[in-house]
mmCIF file of C-alpha atoms in Angstrom:
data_model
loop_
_atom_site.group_PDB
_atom_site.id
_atom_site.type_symbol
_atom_site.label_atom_id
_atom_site.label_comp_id
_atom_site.label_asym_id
_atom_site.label_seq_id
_atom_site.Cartn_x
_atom_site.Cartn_y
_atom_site.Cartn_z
ATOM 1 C CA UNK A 1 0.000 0.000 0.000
ATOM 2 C CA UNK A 2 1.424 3.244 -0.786
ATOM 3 C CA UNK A 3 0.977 6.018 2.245
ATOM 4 C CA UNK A 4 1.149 8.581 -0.326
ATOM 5 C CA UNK A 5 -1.227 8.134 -2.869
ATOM 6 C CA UNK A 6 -3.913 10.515 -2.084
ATOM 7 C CA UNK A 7 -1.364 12.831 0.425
ATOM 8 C CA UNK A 8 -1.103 16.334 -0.772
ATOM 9 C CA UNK A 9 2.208 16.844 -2.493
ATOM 10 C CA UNK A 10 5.091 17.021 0.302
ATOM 11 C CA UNK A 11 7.353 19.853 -2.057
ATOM 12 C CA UNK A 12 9.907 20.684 0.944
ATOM 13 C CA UNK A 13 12.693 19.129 -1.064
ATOM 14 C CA UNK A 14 12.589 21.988 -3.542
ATOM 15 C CA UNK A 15 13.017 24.609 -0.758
ATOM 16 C CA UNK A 16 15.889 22.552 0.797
ATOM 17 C CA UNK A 17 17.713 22.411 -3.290
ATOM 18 C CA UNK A 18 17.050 25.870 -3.190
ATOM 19 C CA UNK A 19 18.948 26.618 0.400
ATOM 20 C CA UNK A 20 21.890 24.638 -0.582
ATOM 21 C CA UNK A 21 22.130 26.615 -4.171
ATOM 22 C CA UNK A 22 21.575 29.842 -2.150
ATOM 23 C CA UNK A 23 24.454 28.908 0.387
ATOM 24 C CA UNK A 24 27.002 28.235 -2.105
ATOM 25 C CA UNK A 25 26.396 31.193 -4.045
ATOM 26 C CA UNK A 26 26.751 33.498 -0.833
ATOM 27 C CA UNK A 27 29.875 31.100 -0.220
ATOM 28 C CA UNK A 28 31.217 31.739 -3.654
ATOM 29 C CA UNK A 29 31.001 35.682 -3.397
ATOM 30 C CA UNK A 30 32.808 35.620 -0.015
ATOM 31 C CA UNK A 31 35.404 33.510 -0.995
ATOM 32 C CA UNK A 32 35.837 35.605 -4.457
ATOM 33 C CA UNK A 33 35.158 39.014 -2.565
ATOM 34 C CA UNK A 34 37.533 38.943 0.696
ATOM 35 C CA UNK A 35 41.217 39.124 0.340
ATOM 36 C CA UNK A 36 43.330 36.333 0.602
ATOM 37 C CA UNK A 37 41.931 35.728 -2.753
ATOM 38 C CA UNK A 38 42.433 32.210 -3.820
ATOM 39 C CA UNK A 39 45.455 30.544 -4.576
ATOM 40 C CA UNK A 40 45.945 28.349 -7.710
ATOM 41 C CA UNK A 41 44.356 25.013 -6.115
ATOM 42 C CA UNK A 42 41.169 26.782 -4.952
ATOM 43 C CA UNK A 43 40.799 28.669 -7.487
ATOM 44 C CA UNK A 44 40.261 25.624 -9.654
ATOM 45 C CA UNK A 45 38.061 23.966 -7.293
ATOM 46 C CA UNK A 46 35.721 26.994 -6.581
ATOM 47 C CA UNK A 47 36.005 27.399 -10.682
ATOM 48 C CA UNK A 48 34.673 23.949 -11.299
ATOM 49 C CA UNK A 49 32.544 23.906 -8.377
ATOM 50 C CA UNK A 50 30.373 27.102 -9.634
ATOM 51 C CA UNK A 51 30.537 24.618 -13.119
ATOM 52 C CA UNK A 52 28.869 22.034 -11.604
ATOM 53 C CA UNK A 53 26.413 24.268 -9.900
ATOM 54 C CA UNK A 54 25.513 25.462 -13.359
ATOM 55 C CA UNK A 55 24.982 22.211 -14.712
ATOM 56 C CA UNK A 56 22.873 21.132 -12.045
ATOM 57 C CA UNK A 57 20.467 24.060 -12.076
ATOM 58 C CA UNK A 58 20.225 23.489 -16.032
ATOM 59 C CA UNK A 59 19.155 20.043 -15.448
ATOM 60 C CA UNK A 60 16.832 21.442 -12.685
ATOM 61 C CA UNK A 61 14.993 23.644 -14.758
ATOM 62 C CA UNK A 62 15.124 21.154 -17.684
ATOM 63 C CA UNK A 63 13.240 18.120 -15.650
ATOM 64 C CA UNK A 64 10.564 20.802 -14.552
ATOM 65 C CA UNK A 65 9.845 22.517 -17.914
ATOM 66 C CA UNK A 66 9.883 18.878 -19.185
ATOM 67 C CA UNK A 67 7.914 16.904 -16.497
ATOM 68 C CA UNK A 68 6.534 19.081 -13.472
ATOM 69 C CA UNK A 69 5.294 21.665 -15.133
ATOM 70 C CA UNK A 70 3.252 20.249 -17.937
ATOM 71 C CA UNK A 71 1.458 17.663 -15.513
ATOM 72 C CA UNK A 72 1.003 21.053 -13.314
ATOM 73 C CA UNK A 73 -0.624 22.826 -16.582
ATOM 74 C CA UNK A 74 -2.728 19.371 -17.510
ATOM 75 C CA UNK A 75 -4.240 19.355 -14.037
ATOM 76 C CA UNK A 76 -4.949 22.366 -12.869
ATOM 77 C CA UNK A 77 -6.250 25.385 -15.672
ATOM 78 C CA UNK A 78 -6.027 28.059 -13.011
ATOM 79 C CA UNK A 79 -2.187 27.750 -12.677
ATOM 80 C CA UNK A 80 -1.343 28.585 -16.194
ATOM 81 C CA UNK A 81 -0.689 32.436 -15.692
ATOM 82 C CA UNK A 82 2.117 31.220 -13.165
ATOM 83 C CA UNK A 83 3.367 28.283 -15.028
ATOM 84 C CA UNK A 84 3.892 30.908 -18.254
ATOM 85 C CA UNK A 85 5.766 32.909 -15.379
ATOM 86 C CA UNK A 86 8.016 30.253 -14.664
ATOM 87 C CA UNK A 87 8.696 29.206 -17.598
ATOM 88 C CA UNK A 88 9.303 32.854 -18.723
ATOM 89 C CA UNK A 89 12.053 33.125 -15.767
ATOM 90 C CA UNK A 90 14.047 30.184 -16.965
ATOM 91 C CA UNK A 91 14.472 31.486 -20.324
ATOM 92 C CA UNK A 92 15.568 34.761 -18.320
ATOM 93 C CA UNK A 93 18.135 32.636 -16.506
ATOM 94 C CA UNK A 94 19.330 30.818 -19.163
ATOM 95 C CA UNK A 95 21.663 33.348 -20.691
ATOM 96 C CA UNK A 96 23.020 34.477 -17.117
ATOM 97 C CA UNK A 97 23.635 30.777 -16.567
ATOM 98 C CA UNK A 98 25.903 30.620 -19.721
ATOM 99 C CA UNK A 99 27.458 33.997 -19.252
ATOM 100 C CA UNK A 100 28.637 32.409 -15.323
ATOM 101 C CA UNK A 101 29.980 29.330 -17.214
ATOM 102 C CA UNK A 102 32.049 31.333 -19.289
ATOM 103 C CA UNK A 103 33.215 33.473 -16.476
ATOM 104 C CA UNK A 104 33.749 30.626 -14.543
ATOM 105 C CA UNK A 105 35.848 28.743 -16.979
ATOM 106 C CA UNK A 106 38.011 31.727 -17.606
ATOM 107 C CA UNK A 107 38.700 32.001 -13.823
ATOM 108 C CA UNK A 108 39.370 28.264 -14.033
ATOM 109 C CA UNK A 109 42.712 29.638 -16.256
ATOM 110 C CA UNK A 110 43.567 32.706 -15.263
ATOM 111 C CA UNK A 111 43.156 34.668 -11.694
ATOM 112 C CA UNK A 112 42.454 37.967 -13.430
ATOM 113 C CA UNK A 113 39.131 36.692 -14.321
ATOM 114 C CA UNK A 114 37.749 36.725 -10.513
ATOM 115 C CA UNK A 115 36.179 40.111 -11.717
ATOM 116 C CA UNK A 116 34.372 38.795 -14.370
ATOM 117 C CA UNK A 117 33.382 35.651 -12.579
ATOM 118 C CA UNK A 118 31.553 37.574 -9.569
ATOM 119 C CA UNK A 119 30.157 40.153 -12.306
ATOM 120 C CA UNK A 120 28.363 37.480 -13.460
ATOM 121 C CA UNK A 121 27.508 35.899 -10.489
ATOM 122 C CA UNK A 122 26.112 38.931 -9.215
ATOM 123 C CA UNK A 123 23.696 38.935 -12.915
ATOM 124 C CA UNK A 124 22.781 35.613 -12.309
ATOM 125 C CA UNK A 125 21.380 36.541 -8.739
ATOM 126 C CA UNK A 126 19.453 39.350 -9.585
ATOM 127 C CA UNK A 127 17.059 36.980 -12.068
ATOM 128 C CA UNK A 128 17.967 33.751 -10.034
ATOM 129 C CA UNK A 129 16.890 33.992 -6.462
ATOM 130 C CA UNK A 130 13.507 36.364 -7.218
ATOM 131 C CA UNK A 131 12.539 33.076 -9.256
ATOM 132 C CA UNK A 132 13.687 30.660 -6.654
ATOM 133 C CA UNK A 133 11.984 32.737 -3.914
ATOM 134 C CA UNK A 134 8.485 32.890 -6.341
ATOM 135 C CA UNK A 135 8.767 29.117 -7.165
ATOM 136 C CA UNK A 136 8.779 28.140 -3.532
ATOM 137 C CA UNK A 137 6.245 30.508 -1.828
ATOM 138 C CA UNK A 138 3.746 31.012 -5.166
ATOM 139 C CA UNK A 139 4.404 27.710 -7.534
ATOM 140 C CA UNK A 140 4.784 25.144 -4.444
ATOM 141 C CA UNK A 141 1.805 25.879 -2.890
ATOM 142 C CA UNK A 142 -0.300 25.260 -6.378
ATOM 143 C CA UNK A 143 1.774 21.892 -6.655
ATOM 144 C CA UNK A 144 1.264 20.509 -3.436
ATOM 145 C CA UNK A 145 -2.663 21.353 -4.346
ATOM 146 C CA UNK A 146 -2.973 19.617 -7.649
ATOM 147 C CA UNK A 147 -0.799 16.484 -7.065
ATOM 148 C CA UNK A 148 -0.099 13.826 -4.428
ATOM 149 C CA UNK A 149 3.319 13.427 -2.504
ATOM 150 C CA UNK A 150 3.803 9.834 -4.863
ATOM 151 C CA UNK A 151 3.457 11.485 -8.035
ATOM 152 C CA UNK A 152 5.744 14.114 -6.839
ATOM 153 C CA UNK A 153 8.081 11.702 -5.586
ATOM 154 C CA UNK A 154 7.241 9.673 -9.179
ATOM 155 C CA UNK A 155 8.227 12.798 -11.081
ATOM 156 C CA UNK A 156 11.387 13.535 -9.018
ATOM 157 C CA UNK A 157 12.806 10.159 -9.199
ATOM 158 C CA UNK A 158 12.150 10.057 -13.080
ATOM 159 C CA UNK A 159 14.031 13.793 -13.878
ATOM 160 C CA UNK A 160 16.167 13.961 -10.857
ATOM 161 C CA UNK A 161 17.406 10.677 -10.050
ATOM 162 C CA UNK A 162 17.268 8.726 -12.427
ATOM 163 C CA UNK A 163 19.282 10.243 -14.956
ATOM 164 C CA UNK A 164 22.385 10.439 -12.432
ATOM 165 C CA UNK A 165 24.758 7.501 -11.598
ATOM 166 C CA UNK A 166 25.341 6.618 -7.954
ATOM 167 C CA UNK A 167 28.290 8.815 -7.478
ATOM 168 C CA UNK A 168 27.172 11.898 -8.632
ATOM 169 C CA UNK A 169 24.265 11.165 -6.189
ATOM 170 C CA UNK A 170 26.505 10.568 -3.498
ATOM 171 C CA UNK A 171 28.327 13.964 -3.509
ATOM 172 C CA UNK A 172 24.709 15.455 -4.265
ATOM 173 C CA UNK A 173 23.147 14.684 -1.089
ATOM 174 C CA UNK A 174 25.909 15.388 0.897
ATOM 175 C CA UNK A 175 26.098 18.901 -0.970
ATOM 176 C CA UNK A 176 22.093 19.200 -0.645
ATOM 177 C CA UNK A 177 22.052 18.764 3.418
ATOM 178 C CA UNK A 178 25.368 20.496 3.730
ATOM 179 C CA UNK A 179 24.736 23.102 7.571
ATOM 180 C CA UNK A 180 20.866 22.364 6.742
ATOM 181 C CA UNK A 181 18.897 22.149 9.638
ATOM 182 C CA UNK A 182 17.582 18.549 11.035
ATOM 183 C CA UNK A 183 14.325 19.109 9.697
ATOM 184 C CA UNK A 184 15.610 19.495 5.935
ATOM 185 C CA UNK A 185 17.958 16.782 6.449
ATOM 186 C CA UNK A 186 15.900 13.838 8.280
ATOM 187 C CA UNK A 187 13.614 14.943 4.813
ATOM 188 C CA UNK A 188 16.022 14.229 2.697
ATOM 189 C CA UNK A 189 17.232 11.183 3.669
ATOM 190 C CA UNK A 190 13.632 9.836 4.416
ATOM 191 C CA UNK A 191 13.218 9.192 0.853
ATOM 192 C CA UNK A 192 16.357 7.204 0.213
ATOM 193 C CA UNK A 193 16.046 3.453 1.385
ATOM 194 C CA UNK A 194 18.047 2.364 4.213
ATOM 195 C CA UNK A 195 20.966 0.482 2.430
ATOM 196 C CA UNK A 196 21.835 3.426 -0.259
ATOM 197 C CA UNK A 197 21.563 5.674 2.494
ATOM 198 C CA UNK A 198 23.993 4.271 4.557
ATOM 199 C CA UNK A 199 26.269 4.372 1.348
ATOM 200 C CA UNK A 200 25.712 8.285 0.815
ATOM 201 C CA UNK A 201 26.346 8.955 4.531
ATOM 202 C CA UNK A 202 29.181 6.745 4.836
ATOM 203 C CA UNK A 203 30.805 5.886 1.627
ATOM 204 C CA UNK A 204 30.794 9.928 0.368
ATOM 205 C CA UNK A 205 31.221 11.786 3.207
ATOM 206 C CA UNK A 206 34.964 11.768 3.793
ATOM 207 C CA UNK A 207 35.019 12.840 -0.070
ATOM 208 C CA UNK A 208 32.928 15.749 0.093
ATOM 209 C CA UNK A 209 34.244 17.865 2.766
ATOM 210 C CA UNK A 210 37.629 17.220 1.214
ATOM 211 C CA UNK A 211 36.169 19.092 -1.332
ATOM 212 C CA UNK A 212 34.592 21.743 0.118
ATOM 213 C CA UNK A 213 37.053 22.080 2.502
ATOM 214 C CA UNK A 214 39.444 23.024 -0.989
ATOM 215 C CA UNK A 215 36.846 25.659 -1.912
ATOM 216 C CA UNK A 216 35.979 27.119 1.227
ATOM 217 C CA UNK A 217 38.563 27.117 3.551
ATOM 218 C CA UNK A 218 38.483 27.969 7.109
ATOM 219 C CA UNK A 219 37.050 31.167 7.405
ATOM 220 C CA UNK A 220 33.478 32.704 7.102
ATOM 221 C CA UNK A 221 32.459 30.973 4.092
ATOM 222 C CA UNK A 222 32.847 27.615 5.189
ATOM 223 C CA UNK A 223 30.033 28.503 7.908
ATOM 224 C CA UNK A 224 26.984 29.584 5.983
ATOM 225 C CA UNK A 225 24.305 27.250 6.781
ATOM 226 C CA UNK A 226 21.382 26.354 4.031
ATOM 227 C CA UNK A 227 19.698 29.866 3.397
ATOM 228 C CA UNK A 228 15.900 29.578 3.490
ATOM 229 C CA UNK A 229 13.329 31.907 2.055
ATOM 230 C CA UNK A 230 12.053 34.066 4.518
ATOM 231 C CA UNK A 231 8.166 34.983 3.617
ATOM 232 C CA UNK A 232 7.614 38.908 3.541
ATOM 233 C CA UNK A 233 5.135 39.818 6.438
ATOM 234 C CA UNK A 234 2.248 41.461 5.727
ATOM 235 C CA UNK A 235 2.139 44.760 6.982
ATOM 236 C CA UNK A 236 -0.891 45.002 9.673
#
């Protein structure tokens, strides 16, 4: 018997993606901002790090303009002025995407292009996080209305998993609860059966902060937590 078939949509994993993108971009502007500036092995690391951060939020925003939102758009007609607006905003973030790549692959050669790299950064945020901030508190909410948690889960396994061999999922999950709080992490996990769980929490996690040791170092940086979206209050 599945426990989730008729269960509202359970969409916190988006908001926890979200966080960990959100950290490492504030982590990737202090590291690139505050003298020491990195040398020669960091440099490299952040460089391919922000590289794999764009090629994850590609394949994000492909497996949701492919999958979510068009079973969004099929079941529920009053969503379609948002779903346009979503869809609009990738296209926006498209080009800043490629223009970070291209920064980023620069810096990967040659220091001088720090610059140019958080230039670009700095583009990509201004049309990034407004979307990430409007999918979570505006698109969510009609999600976890039209769908169940099992076809979520369905649809996330089938555009998010899937497609990605064990290792890359490994370093994933340990990059997705990375200073996230218990909460975001027990729901994370939760969804991964016990034996490959004990492999990503085990078998990955000496790798990983290896890693992000490399990119972050010791100081402030390497102590963001997840960022979450904080709603606006209404004024009373």
């Amino acid at each position: 018997m599945n426990t989730y078939r008729n269960e509202p949509a359970d969409t916190r994993s988006m908001g926890i993606v979200h966080s960990a993108l959100r950290r490492d971009l504030r982590r990737t502007h202090m590291v690139l901002e505050s003298p020491p500036y990195p040398d020669e092995s960091r440099r490299r690391a952040l460089a391919a790090h922000v590289l794999w951060m764009c090629r994850f939020l590609h394949r994000h925003h492909a497996g949701e303009d492919a999958g979510l939102w068009p079973l969004i758009r099929k079941r529920n007609r009053t969503a379609g002025a948002l779903l346009d607006r979503m869809e609009a905003d990738h296209a926006q973030i498209a080009p800043a995407l490629a223009a970070v790549e291209g920064a980023a692959q620069a810096y990967d050669e040659d220091a001088s292009a720090r610059g140019r790299l958080l230039t670009a950064l700095s583009s990509l945020d201004d049309v990034l996080l407004p979307h990430l901030r409007r999918e979570e508190l505006e698109m969510m909410p009609v999600v976890a209305a039209t769908i169940t948690t099992a076809e979520y889960r369905a649809l996330e396994h089938e555009y998010f998993v899937k497609p990605k061999g064990f290792v890359e999922l490994g370093m994933e999950g340990h990059w997705v609860i990375d200073g996230a709080p218990s909460d975001d992490r027990d729901a994370i996990l939760s969804v991964v059966p016990a034996v490959p769980r004990f492999l990503i929490l085990h078998g990955f996690a000496r790798r990983y902060r290896r890693q992000a040791a490399l990119r972050w170092g010791t100081g402030p940086a390497a102590s963001v937590p997840a960022l979450h979206v904080t709603p606006i209050k209404e004024r009373s």
